[in-house]
XYZ file of C-alpha atoms in Angstrom:
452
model
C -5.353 14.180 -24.549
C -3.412 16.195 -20.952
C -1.030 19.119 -22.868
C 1.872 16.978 -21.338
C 1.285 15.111 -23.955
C 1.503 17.713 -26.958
C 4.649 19.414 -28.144
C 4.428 22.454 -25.863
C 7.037 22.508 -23.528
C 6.268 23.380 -19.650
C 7.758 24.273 -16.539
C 7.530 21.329 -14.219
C 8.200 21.719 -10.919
C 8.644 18.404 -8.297
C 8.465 18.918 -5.075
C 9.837 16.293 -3.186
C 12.892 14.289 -3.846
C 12.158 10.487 -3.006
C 11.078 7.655 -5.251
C 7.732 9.638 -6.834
C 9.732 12.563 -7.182
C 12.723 11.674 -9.182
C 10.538 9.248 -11.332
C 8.405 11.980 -12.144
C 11.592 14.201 -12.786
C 12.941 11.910 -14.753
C 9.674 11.360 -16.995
C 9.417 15.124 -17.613
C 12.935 15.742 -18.658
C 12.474 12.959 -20.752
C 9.688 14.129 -22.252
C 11.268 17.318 -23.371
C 9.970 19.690 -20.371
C 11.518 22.428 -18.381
C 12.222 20.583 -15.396
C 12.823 21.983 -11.324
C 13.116 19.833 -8.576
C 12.840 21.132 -4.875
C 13.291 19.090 -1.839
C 13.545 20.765 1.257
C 16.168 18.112 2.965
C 18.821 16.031 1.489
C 18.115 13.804 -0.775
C 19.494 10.197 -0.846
C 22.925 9.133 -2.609
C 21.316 7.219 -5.614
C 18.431 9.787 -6.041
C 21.045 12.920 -6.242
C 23.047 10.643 -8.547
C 20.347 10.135 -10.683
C 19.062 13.825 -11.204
C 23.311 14.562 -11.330
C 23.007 12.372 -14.749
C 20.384 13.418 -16.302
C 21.004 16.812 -15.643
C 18.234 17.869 -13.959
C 18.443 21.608 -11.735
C 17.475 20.836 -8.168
C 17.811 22.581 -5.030
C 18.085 20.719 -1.437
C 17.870 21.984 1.955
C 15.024 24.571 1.142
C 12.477 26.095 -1.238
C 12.977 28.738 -3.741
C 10.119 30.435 -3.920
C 10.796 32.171 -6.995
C 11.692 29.143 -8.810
C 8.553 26.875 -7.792
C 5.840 29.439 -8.460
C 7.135 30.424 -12.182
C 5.654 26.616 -12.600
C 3.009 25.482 -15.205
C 2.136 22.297 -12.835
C 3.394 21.134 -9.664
C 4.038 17.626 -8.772
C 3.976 17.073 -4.871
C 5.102 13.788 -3.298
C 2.588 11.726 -1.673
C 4.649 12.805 1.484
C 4.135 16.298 2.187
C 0.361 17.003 3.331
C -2.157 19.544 1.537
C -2.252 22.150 4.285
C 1.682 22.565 4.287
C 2.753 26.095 3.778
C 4.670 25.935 0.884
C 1.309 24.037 -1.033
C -0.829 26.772 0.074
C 1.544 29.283 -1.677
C 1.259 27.416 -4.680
C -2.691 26.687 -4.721
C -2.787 30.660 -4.001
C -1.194 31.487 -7.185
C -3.164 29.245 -8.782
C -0.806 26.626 -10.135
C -2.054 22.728 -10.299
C -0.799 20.746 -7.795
C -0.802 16.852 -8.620
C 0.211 13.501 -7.505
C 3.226 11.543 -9.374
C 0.273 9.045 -10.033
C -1.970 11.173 -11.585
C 1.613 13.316 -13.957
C 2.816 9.754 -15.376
C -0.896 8.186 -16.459
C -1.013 11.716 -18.236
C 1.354 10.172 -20.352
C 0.224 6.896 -21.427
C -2.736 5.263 -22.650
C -2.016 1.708 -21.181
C -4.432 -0.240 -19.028
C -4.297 0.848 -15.824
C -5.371 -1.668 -12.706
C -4.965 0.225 -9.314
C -4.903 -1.164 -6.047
C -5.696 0.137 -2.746
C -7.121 -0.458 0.824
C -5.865 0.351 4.559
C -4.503 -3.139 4.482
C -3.661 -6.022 1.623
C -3.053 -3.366 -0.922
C 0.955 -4.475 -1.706
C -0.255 -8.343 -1.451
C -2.892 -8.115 -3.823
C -0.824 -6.100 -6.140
C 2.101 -8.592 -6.052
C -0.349 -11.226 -6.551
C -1.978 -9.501 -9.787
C 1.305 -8.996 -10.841
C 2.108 -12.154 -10.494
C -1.024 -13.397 -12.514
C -0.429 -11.634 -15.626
C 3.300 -12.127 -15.723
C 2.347 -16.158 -15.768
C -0.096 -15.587 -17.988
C 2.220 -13.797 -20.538
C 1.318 -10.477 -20.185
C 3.315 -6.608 -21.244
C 3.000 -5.801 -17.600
C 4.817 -3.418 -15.163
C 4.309 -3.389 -11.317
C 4.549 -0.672 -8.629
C 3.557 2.652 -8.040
C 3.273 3.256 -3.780
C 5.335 -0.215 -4.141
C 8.849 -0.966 -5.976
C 9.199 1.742 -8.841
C 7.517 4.595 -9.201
C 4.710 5.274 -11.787
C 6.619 8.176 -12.912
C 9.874 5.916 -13.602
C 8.538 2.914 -15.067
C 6.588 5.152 -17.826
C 9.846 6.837 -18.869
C 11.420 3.543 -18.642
C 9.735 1.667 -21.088
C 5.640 0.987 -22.683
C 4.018 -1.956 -21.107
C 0.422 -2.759 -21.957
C -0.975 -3.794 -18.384
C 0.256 -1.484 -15.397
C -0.547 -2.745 -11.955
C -0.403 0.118 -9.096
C -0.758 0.395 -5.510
C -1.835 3.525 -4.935
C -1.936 5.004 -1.609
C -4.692 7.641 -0.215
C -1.910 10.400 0.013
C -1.529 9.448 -4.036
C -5.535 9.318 -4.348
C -5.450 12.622 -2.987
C -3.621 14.356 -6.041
C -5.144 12.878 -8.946
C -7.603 14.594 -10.905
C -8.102 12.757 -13.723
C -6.699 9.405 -13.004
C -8.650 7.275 -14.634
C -7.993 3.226 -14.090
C -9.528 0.077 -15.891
C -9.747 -1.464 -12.898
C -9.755 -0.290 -9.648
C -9.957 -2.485 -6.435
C -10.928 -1.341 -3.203
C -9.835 -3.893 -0.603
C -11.071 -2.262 2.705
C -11.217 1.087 4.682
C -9.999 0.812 8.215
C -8.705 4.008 10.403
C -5.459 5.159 9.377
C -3.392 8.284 8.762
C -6.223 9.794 10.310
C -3.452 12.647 11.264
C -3.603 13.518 7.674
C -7.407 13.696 7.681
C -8.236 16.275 10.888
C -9.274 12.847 12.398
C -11.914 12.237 10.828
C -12.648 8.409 9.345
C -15.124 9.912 6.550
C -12.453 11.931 5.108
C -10.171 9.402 4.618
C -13.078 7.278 3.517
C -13.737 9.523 1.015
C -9.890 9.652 0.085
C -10.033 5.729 -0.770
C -12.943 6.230 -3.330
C -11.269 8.707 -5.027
C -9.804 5.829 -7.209
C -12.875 5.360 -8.832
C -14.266 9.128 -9.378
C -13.274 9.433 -13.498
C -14.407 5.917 -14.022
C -17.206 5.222 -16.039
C -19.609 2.447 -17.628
C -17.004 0.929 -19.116
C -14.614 0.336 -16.028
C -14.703 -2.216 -13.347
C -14.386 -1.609 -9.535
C -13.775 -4.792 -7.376
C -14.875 -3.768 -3.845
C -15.222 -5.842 -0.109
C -18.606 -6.258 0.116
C -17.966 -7.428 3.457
C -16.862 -3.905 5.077
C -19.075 -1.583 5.904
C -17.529 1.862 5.245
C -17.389 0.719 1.696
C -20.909 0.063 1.727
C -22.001 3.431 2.916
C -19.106 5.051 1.419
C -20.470 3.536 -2.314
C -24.223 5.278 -1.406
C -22.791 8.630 -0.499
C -20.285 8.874 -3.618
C -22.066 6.596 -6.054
C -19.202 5.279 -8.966
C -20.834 5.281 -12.572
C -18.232 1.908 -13.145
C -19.597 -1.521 -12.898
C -19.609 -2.867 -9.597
C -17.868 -6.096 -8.774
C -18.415 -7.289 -5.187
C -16.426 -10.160 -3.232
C -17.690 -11.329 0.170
C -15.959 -13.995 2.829
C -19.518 -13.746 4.566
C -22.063 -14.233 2.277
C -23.037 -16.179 -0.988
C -23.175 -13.974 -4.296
C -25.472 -13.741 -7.541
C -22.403 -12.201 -8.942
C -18.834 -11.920 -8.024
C -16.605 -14.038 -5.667
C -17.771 -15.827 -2.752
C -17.224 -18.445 -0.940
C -18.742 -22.103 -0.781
C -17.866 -25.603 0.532
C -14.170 -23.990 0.909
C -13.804 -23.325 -2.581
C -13.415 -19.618 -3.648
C -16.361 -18.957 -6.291
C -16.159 -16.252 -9.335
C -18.963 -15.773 -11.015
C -18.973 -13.022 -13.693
C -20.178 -14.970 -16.617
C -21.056 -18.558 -17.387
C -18.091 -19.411 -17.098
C -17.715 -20.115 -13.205
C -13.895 -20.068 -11.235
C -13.657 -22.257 -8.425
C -10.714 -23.311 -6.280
C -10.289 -24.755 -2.869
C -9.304 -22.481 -0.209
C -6.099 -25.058 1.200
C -4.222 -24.552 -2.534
C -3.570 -20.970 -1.799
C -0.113 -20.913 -0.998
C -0.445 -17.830 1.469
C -2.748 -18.814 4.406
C -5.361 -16.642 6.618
C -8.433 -15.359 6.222
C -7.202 -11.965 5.059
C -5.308 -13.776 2.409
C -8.176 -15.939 1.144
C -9.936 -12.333 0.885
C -6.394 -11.108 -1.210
C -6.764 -13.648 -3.378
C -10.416 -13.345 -4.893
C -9.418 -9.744 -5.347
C -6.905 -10.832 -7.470
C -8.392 -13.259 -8.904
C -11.480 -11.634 -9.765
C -9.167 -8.654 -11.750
C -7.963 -11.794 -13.549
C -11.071 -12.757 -14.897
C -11.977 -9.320 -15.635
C -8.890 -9.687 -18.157
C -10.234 -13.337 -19.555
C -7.388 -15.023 -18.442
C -7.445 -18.911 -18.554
C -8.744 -20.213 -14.999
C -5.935 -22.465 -14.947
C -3.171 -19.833 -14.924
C -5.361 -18.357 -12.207
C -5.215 -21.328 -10.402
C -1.538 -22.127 -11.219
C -0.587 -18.585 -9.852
C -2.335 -18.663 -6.578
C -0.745 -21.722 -5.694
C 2.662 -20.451 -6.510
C 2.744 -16.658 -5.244
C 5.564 -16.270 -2.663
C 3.827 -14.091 -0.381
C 5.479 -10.022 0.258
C 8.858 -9.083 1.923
C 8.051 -7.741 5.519
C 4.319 -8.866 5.824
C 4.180 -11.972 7.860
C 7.527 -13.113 6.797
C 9.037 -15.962 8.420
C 12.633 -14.964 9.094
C 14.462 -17.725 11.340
C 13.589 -20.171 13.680
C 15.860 -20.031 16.586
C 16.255 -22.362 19.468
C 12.302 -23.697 18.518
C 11.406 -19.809 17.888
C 10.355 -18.890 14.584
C 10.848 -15.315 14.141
C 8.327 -13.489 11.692
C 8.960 -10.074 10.601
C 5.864 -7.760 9.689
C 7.114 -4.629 9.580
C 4.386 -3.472 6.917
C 1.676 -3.942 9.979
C 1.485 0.129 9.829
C -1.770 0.158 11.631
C -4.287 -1.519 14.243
C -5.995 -3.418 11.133
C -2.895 -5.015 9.800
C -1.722 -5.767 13.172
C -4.869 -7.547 14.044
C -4.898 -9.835 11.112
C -0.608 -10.646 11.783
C -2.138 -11.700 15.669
C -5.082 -13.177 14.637
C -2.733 -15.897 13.021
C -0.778 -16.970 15.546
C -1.337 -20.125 16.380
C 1.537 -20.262 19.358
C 2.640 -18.328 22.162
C 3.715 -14.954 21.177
C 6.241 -12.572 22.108
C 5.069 -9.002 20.010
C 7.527 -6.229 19.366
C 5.086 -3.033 19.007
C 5.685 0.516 18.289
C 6.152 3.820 16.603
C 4.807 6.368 15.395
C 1.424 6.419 16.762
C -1.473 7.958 14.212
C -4.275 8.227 16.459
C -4.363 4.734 17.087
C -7.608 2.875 18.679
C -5.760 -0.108 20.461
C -9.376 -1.375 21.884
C -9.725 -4.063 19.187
C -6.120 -5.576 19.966
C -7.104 -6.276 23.596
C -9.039 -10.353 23.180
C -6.063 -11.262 20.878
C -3.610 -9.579 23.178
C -5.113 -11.583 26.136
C -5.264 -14.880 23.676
C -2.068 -15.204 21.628
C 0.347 -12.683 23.461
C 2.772 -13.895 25.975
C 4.790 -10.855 26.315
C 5.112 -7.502 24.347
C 8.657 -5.269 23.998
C 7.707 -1.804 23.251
C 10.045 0.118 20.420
C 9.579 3.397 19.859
C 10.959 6.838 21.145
C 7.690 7.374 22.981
C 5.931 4.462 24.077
C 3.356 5.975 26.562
C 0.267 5.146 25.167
C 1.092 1.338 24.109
C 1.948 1.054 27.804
C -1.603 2.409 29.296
C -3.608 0.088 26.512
C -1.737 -3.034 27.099
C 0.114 -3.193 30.207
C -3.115 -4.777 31.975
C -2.970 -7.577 29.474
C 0.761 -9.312 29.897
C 2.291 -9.908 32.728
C 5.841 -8.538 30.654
C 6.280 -5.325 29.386
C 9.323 -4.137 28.447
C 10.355 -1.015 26.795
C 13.678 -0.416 24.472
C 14.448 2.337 21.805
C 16.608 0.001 19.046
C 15.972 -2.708 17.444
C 18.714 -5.082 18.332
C 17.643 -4.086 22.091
C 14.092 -5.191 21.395
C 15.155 -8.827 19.368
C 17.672 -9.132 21.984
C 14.550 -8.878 24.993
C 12.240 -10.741 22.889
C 14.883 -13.703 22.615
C 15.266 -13.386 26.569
C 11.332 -13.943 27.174
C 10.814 -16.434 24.176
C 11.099 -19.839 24.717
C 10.625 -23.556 22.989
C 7.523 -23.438 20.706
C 6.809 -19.507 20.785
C 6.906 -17.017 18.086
C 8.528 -13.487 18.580
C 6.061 -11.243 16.112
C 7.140 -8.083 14.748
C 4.192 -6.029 14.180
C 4.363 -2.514 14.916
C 0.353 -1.333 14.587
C 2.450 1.973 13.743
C 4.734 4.164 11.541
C 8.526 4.123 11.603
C 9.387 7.417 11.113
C 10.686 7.250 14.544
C 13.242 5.078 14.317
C 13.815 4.081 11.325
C 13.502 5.802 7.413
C 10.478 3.736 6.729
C 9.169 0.086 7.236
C 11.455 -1.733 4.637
C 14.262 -0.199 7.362
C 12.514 -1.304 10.172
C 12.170 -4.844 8.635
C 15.667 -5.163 7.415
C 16.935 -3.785 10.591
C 14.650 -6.468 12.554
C 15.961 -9.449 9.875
C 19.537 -8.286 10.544
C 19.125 -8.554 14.329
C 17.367 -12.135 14.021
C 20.291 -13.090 12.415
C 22.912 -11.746 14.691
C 21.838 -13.520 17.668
């Protein structure tokens, strides 16, 4: 059992005050600790509101030094990186430094099932969601997604929790210890954060499974090969549960004659591929992650069934906004990388005008170029610095055209649409540029589709 759990009360310092950090605030106080939150800009209305009520001390607009290192345990948002100054002060005094992830499954002994993958990870964590919620199950959903870890412990006990969990989370946990853990993929991203280097932020993904043991499951893409190489080097001691699009399996999920195939037991799941009510390749792959956790928790293959046919798909990922004039506008806003982005073009099945851009993080555009030059009619650039977009694709489309708002780059991508075509929002990027994050970006984009 973590001391957080015991009686003794500790100083609990957050740094950081967004979603992770007020949850994990919150929890502490809650909890009975002695609680500190730092955040060195302003924090938003409802957040400052919400530490204002529960009467938690917290400082904005800087870091008091004093204050943070008289802590027992530091919890850092997923947001500020390992090498920034202020960690390094801490790590030298030798305080813990911790995830919010890692601070609220301190404090419960629920079943934990954690999701996470460059791309797919807030689908298939909807979707399991979604599963156990049909089938009747305690259940609580979030984590990188919706509500914090931190916040939905001190909110109330659920028996199943279901959490995205991002690499920047993965990186913070030490003994974070899920029931299931799903891997979905490992493509480059936030490479930034990892001295560009892919292996390191391989290495970050497999961190989900480190405390596992025997008795734990980890679903994994046995299709992708930096998972494959990445499970030799680190080695999990928890059962291995493959699923493969490619090939046939002696166990796990495959598939056959268009049917997705589970086989964990006798007792085989099979359902045909065109009763999924979210298309594409990349979702058929969603789904037997999700459906594989399922039968990992015995429930009935009909509720499996009844579920996958029903999901609603996720707000800004391939969402179809409007159709305008015979344009259907589609807002994917959560395409934060080349991987994502790839998949959103891959299933376009018309002409397409693509609104790209942001904050660039060490992008390789080089895979982009034969759908580009397939499904791409035009592409309007969005971003305060669109340079390098414009040198990998401005040999593919015949328009180009850059603009730094959003209603400027709907209002362009109206202009070069016409009957039939598609105007894709996908950025391949993050939108720290222009916009507080890609919920903004998508809401600003939905707003603009709206107002034309």
């Amino acid at each position: 059992m973590s001391w957080l759990k015991t009686n003794n009360k500790k100083r609990i310092v957050i740094l950081g005050g967004g979603m992770s950090g007020v949850g994990a605030a919150m929890l502490a106080t809650q909890r009975g600790h002695d609680v500190f939150l730092s955040d060195g800009g302003v924090l938003k209305d409802a957040f400052a509101k919400a530490l204002q009520d529960q009467h938690i001390p917290h400082e904005t607009g800087g870091h008091d030094m004093e204050q943070i290192l008289n802590a027992d345990v530091v919890v850092k948002s997923p947001g500020i990186p390992d090498n920034a100054t202020i960690v390094q002060k801490i790590l030298e005094a030798n305080i813990p430094v911790i995830s919010e992830i890692e601070f609220a499954s301190r404090f419960t002994d629920e079943v934990e099932i954690a999701i996470t993958g460059s791309n797919g990870k807030t689908t298939v964590t909807s979707l399991v969601g979604h599963i156990l919620q049909i089938a009747d199950f305690d259940v609580s959903v979030g984590g990188n997604i919706g509500q914090s870890y931190a916040a939905q412990v001190a909110e109330a006990p659920a028996k199943y929790r279901v959490l995205e969990v991002s690499s920047f989370q993965l990186d913070g946990i030490k003994t974070f210890k899920p029931k299931i853990a799903v891997l979905l993929n490992i493509t480059p991203d936030h490479l930034d954060r990892y001295d560009y280097k892919f292996e390191n932020y391989v290495a970050s993904k497999l961190r989900i499974a480190m405390n596992q043991d025997e008795n734990d499951f980890l679903i994994y893409n046995a299709d992708d090969p930096a998972i494959i190489e990445a499970l030799k080097i680190h080695k999990p001691k928890s059962k291995l549960v493959p699923f493969s699009m490619q090939k046939q399996l002696d166990f796990g999920a495959y598939i056959q004659d268009h049917n997705i195939n589970i086989n964990l037991d006798t007792n085989l799941f099979t359902m045909p591929i065109q009763n999924l009510s979210i298309k594409g390749q990349h979702n058929t792959a969603n789904a037997m992650a999700a459906a594989t956790t399922a039968k990992l928790l015995q429930i009935r293959k009909e509720t499996i069934r009844q579920s996958l046919a029903s999901f609603q798909g996720v707000e800004h990922r391939l969402e179809q906004v409007l159709k305008i004039n015979k344009v259907q506008y589609i807002n994917d806003s959560k395409a934060t990388n080349v991987n994502a982005t790839y998949y959103a073009l891959d299933s376009m099945e018309k002409p397409t005008v693509w609104i790209v851009g942001g904050v660039d993080k060490g992008n390789d555009y080089s895979e982009l170029y034969a759908l580009v030059n397939k499904n791409v009619k035009a592409i309007v650039c969005l971003g305060t610095d669109n340079s390098k977009i414009v040198e990998a694709f401005g040999s593919c489309v015949d328009n180009m055209v850059e603009t730094s708002s959003m209603e400027d780059a709907v209002r362009v991508a109206y202009k070069l649409a016409g009957p039939g075509d598609n105007v894709l929002l996908s950025p391949a990027c993050a939108s720290f540029d222009l916009f507080e994050n890609y919920e903004d970006r998508g809401r600003q984009f939905k707003n603009a589709v709206r107002a034309l």
